[in-house]
Coordinates of C-alpha atoms and ligand atoms in Angstrom, one line a residue:
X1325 CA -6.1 -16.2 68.7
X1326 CA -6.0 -12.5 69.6
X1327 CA -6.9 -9.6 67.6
X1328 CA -4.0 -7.6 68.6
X1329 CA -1.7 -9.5 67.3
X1330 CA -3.2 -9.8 64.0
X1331 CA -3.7 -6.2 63.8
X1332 CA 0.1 -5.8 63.9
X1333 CA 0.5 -9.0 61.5
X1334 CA -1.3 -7.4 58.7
X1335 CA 0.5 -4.0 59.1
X1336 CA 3.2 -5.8 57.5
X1337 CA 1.2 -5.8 55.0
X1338 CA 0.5 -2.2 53.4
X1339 CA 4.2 -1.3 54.6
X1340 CA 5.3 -3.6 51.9
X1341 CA 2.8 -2.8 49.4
X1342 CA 4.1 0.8 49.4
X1343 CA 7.8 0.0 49.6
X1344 CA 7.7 -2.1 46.3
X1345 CA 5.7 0.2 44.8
X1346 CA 8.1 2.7 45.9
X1347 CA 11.1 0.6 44.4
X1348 CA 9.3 -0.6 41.2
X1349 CA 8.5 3.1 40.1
X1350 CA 12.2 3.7 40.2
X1351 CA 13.1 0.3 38.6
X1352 CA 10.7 0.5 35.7
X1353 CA 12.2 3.3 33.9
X1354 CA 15.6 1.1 33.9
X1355 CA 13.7 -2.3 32.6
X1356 CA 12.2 0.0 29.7
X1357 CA 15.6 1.7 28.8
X1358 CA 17.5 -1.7 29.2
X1359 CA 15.4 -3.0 26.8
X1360 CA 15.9 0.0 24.2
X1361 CA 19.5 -0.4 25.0
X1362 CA 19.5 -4.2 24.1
X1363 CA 17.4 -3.3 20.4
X1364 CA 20.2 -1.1 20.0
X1365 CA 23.5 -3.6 20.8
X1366 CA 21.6 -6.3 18.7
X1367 CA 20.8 -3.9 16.0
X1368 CA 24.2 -2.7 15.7
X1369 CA 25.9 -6.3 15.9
X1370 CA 23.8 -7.4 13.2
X1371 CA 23.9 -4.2 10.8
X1372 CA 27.7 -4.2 11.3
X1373 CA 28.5 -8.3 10.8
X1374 CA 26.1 -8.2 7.6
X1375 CA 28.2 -4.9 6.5
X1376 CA 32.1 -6.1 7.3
X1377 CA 33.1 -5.7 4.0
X1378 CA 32.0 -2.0 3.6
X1379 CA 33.2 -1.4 7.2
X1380 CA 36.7 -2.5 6.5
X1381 CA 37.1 -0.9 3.2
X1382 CA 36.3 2.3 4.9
X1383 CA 38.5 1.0 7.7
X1384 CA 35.4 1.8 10.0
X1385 CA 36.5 -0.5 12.6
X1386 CA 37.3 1.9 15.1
X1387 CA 34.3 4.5 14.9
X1388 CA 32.1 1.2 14.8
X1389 CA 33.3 0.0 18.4
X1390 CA 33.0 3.0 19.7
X1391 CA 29.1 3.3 18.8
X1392 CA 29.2 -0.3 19.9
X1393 CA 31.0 0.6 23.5
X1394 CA 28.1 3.4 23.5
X1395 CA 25.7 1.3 23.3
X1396 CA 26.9 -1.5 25.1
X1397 CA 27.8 1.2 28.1
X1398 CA 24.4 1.9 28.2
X1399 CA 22.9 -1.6 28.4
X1400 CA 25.6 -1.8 31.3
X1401 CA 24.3 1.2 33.0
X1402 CA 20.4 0.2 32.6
X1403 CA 20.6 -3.2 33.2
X1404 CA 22.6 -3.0 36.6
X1405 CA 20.4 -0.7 37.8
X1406 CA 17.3 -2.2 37.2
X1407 CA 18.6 -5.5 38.7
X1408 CA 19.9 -3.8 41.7
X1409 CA 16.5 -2.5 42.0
X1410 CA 14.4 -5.6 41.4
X1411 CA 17.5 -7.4 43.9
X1412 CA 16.0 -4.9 46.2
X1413 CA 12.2 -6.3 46.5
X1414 CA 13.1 -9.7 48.5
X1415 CA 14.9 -8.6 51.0
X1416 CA 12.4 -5.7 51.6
X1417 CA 9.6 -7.6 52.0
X1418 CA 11.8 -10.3 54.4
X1419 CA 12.5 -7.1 56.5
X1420 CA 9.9 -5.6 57.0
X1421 CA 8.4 -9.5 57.2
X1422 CA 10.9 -9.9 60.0
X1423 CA 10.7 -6.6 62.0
X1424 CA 6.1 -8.1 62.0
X1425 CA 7.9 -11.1 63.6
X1426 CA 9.4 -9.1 66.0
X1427 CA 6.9 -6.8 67.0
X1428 CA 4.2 -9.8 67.5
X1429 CA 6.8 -11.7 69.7
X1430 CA 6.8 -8.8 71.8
X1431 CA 3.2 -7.7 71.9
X1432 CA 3.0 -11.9 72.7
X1433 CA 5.6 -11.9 75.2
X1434 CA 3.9 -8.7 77.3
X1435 CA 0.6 -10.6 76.7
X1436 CA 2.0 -13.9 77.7
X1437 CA 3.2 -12.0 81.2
X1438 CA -0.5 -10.6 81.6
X1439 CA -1.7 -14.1 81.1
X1440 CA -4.2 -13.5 78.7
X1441 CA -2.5 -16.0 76.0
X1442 CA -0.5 -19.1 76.3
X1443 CA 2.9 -20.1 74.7
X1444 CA 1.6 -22.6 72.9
X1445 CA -0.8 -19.9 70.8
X1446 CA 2.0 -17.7 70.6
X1447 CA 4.0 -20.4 68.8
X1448 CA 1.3 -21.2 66.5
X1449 CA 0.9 -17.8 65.9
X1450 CA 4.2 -17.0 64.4
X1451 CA 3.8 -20.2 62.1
X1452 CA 0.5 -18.8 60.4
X1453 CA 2.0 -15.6 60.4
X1454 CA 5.2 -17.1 58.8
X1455 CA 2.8 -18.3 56.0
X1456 CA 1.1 -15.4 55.6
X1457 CA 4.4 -13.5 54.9
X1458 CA 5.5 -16.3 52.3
X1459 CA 3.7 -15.7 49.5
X1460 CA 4.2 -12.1 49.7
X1461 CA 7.8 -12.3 49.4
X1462 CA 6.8 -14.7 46.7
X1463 CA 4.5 -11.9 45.1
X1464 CA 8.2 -9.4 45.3
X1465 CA 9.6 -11.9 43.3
X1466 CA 6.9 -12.2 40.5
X1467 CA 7.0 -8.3 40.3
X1468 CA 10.3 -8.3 39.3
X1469 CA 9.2 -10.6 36.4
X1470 CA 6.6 -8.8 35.5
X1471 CA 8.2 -6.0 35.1
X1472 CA 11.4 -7.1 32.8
X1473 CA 8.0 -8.3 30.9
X1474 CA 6.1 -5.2 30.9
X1475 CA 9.2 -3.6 29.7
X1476 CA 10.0 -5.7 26.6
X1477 CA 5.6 -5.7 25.8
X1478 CA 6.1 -2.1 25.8
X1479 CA 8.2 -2.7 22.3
X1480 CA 5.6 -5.4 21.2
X1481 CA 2.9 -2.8 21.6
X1482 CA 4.1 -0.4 20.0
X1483 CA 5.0 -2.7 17.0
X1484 CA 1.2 -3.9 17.2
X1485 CA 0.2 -0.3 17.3
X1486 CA 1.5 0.3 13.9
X1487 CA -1.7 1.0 11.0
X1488 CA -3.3 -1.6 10.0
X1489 CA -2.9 -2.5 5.7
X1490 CA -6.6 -1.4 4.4
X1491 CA -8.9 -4.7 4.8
X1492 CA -9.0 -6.5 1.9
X1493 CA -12.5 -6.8 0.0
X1494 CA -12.4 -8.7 -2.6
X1495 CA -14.7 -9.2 -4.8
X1496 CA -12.9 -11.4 -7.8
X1497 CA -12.4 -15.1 -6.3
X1498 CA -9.6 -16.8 -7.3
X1499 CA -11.2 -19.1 -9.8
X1500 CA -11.9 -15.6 -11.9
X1501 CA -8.4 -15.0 -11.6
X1502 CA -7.3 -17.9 -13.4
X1503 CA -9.1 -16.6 -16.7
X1504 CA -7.2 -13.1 -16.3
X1505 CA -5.6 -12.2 -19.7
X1506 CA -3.1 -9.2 -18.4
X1507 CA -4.3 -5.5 -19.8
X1508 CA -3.0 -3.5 -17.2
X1509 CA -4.3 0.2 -16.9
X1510 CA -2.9 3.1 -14.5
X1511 CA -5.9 5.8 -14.3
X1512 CA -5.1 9.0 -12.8
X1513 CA -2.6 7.3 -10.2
X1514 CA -1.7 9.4 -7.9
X1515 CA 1.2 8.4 -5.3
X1516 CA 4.3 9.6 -2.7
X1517 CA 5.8 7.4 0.0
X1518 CA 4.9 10.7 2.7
X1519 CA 1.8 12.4 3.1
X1520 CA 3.5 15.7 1.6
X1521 CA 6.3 14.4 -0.8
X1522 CA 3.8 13.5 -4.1
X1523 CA 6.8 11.2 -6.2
X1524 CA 4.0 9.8 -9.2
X1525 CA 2.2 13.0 -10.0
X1526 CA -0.6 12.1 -12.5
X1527 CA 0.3 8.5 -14.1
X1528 CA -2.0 6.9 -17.4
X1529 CA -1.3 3.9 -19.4
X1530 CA -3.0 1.3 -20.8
X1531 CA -0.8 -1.7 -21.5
X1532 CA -2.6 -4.7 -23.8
X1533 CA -2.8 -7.9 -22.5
X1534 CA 1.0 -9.5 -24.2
X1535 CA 3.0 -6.4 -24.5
X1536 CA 6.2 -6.0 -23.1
X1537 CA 6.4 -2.9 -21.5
X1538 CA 10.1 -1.0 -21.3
X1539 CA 10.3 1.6 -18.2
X1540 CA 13.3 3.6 -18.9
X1541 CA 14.2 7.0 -17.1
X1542 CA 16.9 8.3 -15.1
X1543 CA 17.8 6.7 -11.2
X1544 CA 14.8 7.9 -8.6
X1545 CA 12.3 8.5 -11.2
X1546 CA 9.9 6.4 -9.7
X1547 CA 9.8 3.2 -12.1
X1548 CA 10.1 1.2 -9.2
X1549 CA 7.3 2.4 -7.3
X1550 CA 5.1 2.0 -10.4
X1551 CA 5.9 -1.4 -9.7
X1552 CA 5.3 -1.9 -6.1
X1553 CA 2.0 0.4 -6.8
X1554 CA 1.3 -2.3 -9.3
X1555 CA 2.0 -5.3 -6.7
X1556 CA -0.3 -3.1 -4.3
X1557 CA 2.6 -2.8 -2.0
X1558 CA 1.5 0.4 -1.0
X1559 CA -1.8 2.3 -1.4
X1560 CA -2.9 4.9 -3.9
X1561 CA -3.0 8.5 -2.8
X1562 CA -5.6 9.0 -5.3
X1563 CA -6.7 7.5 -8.9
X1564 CA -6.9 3.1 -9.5
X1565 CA -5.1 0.5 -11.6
X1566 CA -7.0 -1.8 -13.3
X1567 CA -6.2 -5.6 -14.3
X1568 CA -7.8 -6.8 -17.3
X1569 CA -10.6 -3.9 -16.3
X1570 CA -10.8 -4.7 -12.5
X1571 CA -9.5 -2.6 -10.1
X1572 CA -7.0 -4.3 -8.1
X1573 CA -8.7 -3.2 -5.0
X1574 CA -11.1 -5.6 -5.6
X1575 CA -8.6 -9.1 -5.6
X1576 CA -7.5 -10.6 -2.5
X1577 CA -3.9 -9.3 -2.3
X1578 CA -2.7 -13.2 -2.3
X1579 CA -4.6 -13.9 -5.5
X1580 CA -3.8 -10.6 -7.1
X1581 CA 0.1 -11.3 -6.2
X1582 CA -0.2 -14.7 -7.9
X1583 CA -0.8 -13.0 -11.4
X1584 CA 3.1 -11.8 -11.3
X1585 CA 6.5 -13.0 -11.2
X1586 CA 8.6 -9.9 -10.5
X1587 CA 12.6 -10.1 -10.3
X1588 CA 13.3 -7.2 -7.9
X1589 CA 16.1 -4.7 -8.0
X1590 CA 17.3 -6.1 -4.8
X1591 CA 18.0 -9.4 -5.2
X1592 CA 16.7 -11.9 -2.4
X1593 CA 17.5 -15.4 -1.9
X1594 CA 17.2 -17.5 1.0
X1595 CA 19.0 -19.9 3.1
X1596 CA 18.5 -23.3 1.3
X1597 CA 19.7 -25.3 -1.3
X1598 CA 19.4 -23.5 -5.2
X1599 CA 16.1 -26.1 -6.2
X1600 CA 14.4 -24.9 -2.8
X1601 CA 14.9 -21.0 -3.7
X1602 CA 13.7 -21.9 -7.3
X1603 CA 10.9 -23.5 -6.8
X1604 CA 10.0 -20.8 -4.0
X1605 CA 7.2 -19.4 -6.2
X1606 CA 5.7 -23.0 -7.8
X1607 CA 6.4 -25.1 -4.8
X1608 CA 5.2 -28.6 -6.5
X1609 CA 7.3 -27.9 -9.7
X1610 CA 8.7 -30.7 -11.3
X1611 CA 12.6 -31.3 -11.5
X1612 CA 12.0 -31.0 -15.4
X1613 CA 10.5 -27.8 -15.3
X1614 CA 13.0 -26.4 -13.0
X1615 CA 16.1 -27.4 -15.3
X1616 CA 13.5 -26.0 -18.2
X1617 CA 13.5 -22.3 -16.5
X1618 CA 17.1 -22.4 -15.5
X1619 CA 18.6 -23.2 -19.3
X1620 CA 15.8 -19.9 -20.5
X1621 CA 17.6 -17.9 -17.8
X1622 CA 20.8 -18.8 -18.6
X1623 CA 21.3 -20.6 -15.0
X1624 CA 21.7 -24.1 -15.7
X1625 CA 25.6 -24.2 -17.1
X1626 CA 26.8 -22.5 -13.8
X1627 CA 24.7 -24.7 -11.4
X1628 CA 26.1 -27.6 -13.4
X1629 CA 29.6 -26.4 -12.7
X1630 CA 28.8 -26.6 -8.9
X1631 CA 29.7 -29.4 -7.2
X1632 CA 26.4 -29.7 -5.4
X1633 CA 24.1 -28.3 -8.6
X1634 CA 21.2 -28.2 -7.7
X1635 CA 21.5 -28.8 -4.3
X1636 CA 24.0 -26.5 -3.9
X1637 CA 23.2 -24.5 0.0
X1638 CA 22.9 -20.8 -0.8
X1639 CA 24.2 -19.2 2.8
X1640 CA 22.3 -17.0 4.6
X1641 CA 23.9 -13.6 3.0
X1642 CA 24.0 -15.3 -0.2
X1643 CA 27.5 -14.8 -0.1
X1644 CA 28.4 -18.5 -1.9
X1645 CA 27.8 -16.8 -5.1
X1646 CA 28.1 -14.3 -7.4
X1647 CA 25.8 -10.9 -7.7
X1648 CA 25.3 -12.2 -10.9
X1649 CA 24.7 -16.0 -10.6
X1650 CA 22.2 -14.7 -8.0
X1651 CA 20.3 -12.6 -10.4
X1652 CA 20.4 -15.6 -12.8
X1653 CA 18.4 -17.7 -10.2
X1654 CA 15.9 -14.8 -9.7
X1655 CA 15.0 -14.4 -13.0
X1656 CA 15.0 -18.6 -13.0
X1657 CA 12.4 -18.6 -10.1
X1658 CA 10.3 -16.2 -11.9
X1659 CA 10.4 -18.3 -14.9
X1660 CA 9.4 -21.4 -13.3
X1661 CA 6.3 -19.6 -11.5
X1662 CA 5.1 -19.1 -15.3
X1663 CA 2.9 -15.8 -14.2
X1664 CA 0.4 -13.7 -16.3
X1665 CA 2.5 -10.7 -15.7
X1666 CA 6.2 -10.7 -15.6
X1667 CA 8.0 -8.0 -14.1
X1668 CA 11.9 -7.5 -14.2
X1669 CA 13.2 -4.6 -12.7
X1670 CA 16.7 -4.3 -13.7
X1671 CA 17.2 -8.1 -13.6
X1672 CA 20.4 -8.3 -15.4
X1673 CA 21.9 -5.4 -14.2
X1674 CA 24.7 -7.3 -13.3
X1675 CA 25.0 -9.9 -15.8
X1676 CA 27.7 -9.5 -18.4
X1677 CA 26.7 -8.2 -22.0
X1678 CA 26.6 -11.6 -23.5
X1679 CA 24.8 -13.8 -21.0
X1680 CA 22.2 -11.0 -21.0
X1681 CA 21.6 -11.4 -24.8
X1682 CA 21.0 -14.8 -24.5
X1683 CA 18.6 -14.4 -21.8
X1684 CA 17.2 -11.8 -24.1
X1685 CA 16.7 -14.9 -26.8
X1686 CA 15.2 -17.3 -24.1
X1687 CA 12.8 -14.8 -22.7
X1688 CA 11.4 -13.6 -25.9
X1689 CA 9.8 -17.4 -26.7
X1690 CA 8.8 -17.1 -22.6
X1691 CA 7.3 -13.7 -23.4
X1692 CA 4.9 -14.7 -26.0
X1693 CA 1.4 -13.8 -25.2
X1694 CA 2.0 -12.2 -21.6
X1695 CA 2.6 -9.1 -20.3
X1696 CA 6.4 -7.9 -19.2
X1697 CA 7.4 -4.6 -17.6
X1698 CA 11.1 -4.4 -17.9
X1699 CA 12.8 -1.8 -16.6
X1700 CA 16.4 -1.3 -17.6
X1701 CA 19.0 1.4 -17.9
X1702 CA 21.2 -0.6 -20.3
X1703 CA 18.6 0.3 -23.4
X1704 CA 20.4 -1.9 -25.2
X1705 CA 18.1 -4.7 -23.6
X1706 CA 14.9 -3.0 -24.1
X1707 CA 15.0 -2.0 -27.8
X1708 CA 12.5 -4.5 -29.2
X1709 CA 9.6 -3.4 -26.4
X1710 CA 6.4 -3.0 -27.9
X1711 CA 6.1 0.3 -26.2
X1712 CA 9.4 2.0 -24.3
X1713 CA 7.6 4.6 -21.5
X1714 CA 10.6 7.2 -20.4
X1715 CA 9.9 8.3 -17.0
X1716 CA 11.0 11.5 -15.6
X1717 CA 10.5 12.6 -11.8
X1718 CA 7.7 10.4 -11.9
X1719 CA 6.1 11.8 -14.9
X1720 CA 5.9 9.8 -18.5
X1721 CA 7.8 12.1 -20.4
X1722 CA 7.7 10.0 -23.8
X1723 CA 5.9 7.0 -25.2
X1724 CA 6.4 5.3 -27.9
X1725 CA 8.9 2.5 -29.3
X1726 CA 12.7 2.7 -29.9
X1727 CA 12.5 3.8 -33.6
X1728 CA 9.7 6.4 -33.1
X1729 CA 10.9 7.5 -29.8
X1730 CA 14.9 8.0 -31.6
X1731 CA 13.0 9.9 -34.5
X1732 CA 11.3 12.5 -32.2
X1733 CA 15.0 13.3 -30.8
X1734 CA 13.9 14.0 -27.5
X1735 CA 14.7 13.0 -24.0
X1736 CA 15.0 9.3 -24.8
X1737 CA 17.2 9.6 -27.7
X1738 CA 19.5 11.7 -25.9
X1739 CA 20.1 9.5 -23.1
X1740 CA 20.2 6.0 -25.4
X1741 CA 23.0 8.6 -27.1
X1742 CA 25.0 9.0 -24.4
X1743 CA 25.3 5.4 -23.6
X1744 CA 26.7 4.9 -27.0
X1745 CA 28.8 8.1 -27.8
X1746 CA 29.6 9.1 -24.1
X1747 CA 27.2 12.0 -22.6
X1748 CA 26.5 14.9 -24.9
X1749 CA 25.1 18.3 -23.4
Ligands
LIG2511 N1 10.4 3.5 0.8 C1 10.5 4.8 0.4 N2 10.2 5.8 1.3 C2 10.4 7.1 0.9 N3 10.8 7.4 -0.4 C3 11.1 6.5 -1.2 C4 11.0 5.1 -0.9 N4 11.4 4.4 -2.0 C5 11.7 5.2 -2.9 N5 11.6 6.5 -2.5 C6 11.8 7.7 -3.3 O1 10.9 7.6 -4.4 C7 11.6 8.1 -5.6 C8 11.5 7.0 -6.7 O2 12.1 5.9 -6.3 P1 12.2 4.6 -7.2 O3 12.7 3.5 -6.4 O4 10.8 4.3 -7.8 O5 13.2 5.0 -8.3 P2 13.7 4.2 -9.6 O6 13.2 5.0 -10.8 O7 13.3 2.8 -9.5 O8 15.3 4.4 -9.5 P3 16.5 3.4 -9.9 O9 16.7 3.5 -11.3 O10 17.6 4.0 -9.0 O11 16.0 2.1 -9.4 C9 13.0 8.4 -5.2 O12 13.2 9.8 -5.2 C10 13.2 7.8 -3.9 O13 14.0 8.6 -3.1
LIG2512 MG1 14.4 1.1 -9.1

């Protein structure tokens, strides 16, 4: 219709282009720390409601609201001013849409006067140019989108940016692992949780296929992380363990994970009724065998005094019963999953004395003819071990079993001393 007018029309255009971009460089740096700033609220709400108890007994109330107000002040601050920003890009892009209107109106009117266009081109003129404009403004809108979503695929990134666990390559298939018997060796094992912090300096053993295995040694000596080493939870530094000969490099971490049933030190149920969290680890268990695993772990006679019993919903924190009835379902589920290798780590820590006996009794039929690492500081449970392994800043220190290890009067007899005649040095 007339090239002047166009010309103007798509001036518009770049004008925009660098205002948003002008307005989005300011606003980005808001979406990224409003997003921070939200991790942080939700972190703290969730760290402090799961925490309450320990907050109140150390009447914490007050510095916790503070941190809360901090953080909550700066989600305030962020996420104004990166709405205010973004609330910026429409009517930007309608201005500057609006003063294009203006400026072809005139450019048409002066035209219009000269005769060289007619009204009628004019007014269809401003309605292309009108859709022309639209989707721009549209386009402001999306950026403002896409840039709350950049912001939050910033955190995804990073998270996906994390290593990588070393690829699996195994080389045992799972029918072999079936015929495992449960020798564990630790060759040489070399381990820390940081690059310069070595925790398991130079660990051997060779454990026979049935033995139960006693780790005892003093809090932080690293008998837990033999464990998780064990489960391939983390990597080797340096040096192998070997199952039954193979190096559990070579399983598939699934297959080599189904060889144990491990009661951990932290005790973890989930939200569901008791039968669901027992049968977590043997998923088409029967309701006999279930009952069967609960009456070895000593289980059974509180479930039955439930009103649900089996059935009975465990909340989500667990908090519907006790620290104790809760390790008594643990050590129930790893029961049930009948594994090669059994592993407690300090599984009746808090069970009373006499419950723990009887447990004692019921696993040692369960025990028969598989391996057990058991890892207690009450050495009262562990005196019957086949071998009792005394760890000391992640060294073995002594080996041997109770009788031979009490005769050598070393490090272990001291310390199963002190736990019956108070501490002696
Ligand atoms: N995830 C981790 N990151 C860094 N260091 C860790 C980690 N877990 C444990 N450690 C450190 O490793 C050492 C051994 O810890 P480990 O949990 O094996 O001790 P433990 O013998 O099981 O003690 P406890 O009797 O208290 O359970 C400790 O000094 C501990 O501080
Ligand atoms: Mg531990």
């Amino acid at each position: 219709i007339s090239p002047q007018m166009t010309l103007i029309a798509i001036c518009v255009l770049p004008v925009s282009i660098i205002l948003i971009g002008l307005v989005m460089k300011r606003s980005q740096k808001y979406f990224a720390r409003q997003q921070q700033a939200l991790g942080d609220v939700n972190g703290h709400i969730e760290e402090m409601y799961g925490g309450h108890n320990v907050v109140k007994a150390f009447n914490g109330e007050e510095a916790s609201v503070k941190q809360f107000n901090e953080f909550n002040d700066s989600l305030y601050e962020s996420a104004w001013k990166s709405q205010f920003f973004s609330g910026l890009m429409q009517p930007i892009t309608m201005f500057i849409g609006n003063v294009g209107y203006v400026a072809v109106c005139l450019l048409g009117g002066v035209l219009a006067g000269g005769g060289n266009i007619t009204i009628g081109d004019i007014q269809a003129f401003i309605q292309y140019v009108r859709q022309f404009n639209q989707p721009i403004t549209q386009l402001a809108q999306t950026m403002n989108m896409l840039q709350s979503t950049a912001a939050a695929a910033e955190r995804v990134f990073e998270f996906l940016g994390e290593e990588e666990l070393e690829l699996e390559t195994p080389k045992v298939g799972s029918q072999d692992v079936a015929k495992i018997n449960g020798s564990v060796t630790f060759a040489d094992v070399k381990f820390g949780y940081l690059k310069n912090q070595t925790i398991i300096n130079d660990f051997n053993l060779h454990v026979h296929a049935g033995q139960t295995v006693a780790i005892v040694g003093p809090t932080g000596a690293g008998k837990t992380t033999i464990i998780k080493l064990l489960m391939r939870f983390y990597e080797l530094n340096s040096g192998s363990i070997y199952i039954d000969g193979i190096d559990i490099r070579d399983f598939g971490r699934k297959d080599l994970r189904s060889l144990f049933g491990i009661v951990l030190q932290d005790t973890w149920l989930f939200n569901g009724t008791i039968k669901e969290n027992l049968m977590y680890g043997k998923l088409n268990a029967s309701d006999q065998e279930v009952k069967e695993a609960c009456k070895v772990a000593y289980a059974d006679h509180f479930i039955q005094t439930l009103e649900d019993g089996y059935d009975t919903i465990i909340n989500e924190e667990s908090s519907n019963i006790s620290q104790g009835q809760k390790q008594l379902l643990t050590i129930a589920r790893a029961f049930l999953k009948d594994p090669k290798i059994l592993i407690l780590d300090e599984a009746t820590s808090s069970v009373d004395t006499r419950t723990e006996v009887l447990i004692q009794r019921g696993m040692e039929k369960l025990m028969e003819g598989r391996t057990s690492f058991v890892i207690a500081h009450r050495l009262s449970t562990i005196r019957d071990a086949d071998t009792i392994i005394v760890m000391k800043d992640g060294d073995i220190v002594e080996l041997g079993n109770h009788d031979s290890l009490l005769e050598k009067d070393g490090f272990y007899a001291s310390l199963y001393r002190s736990q019956f005649e108070g501490i002696s040095e």
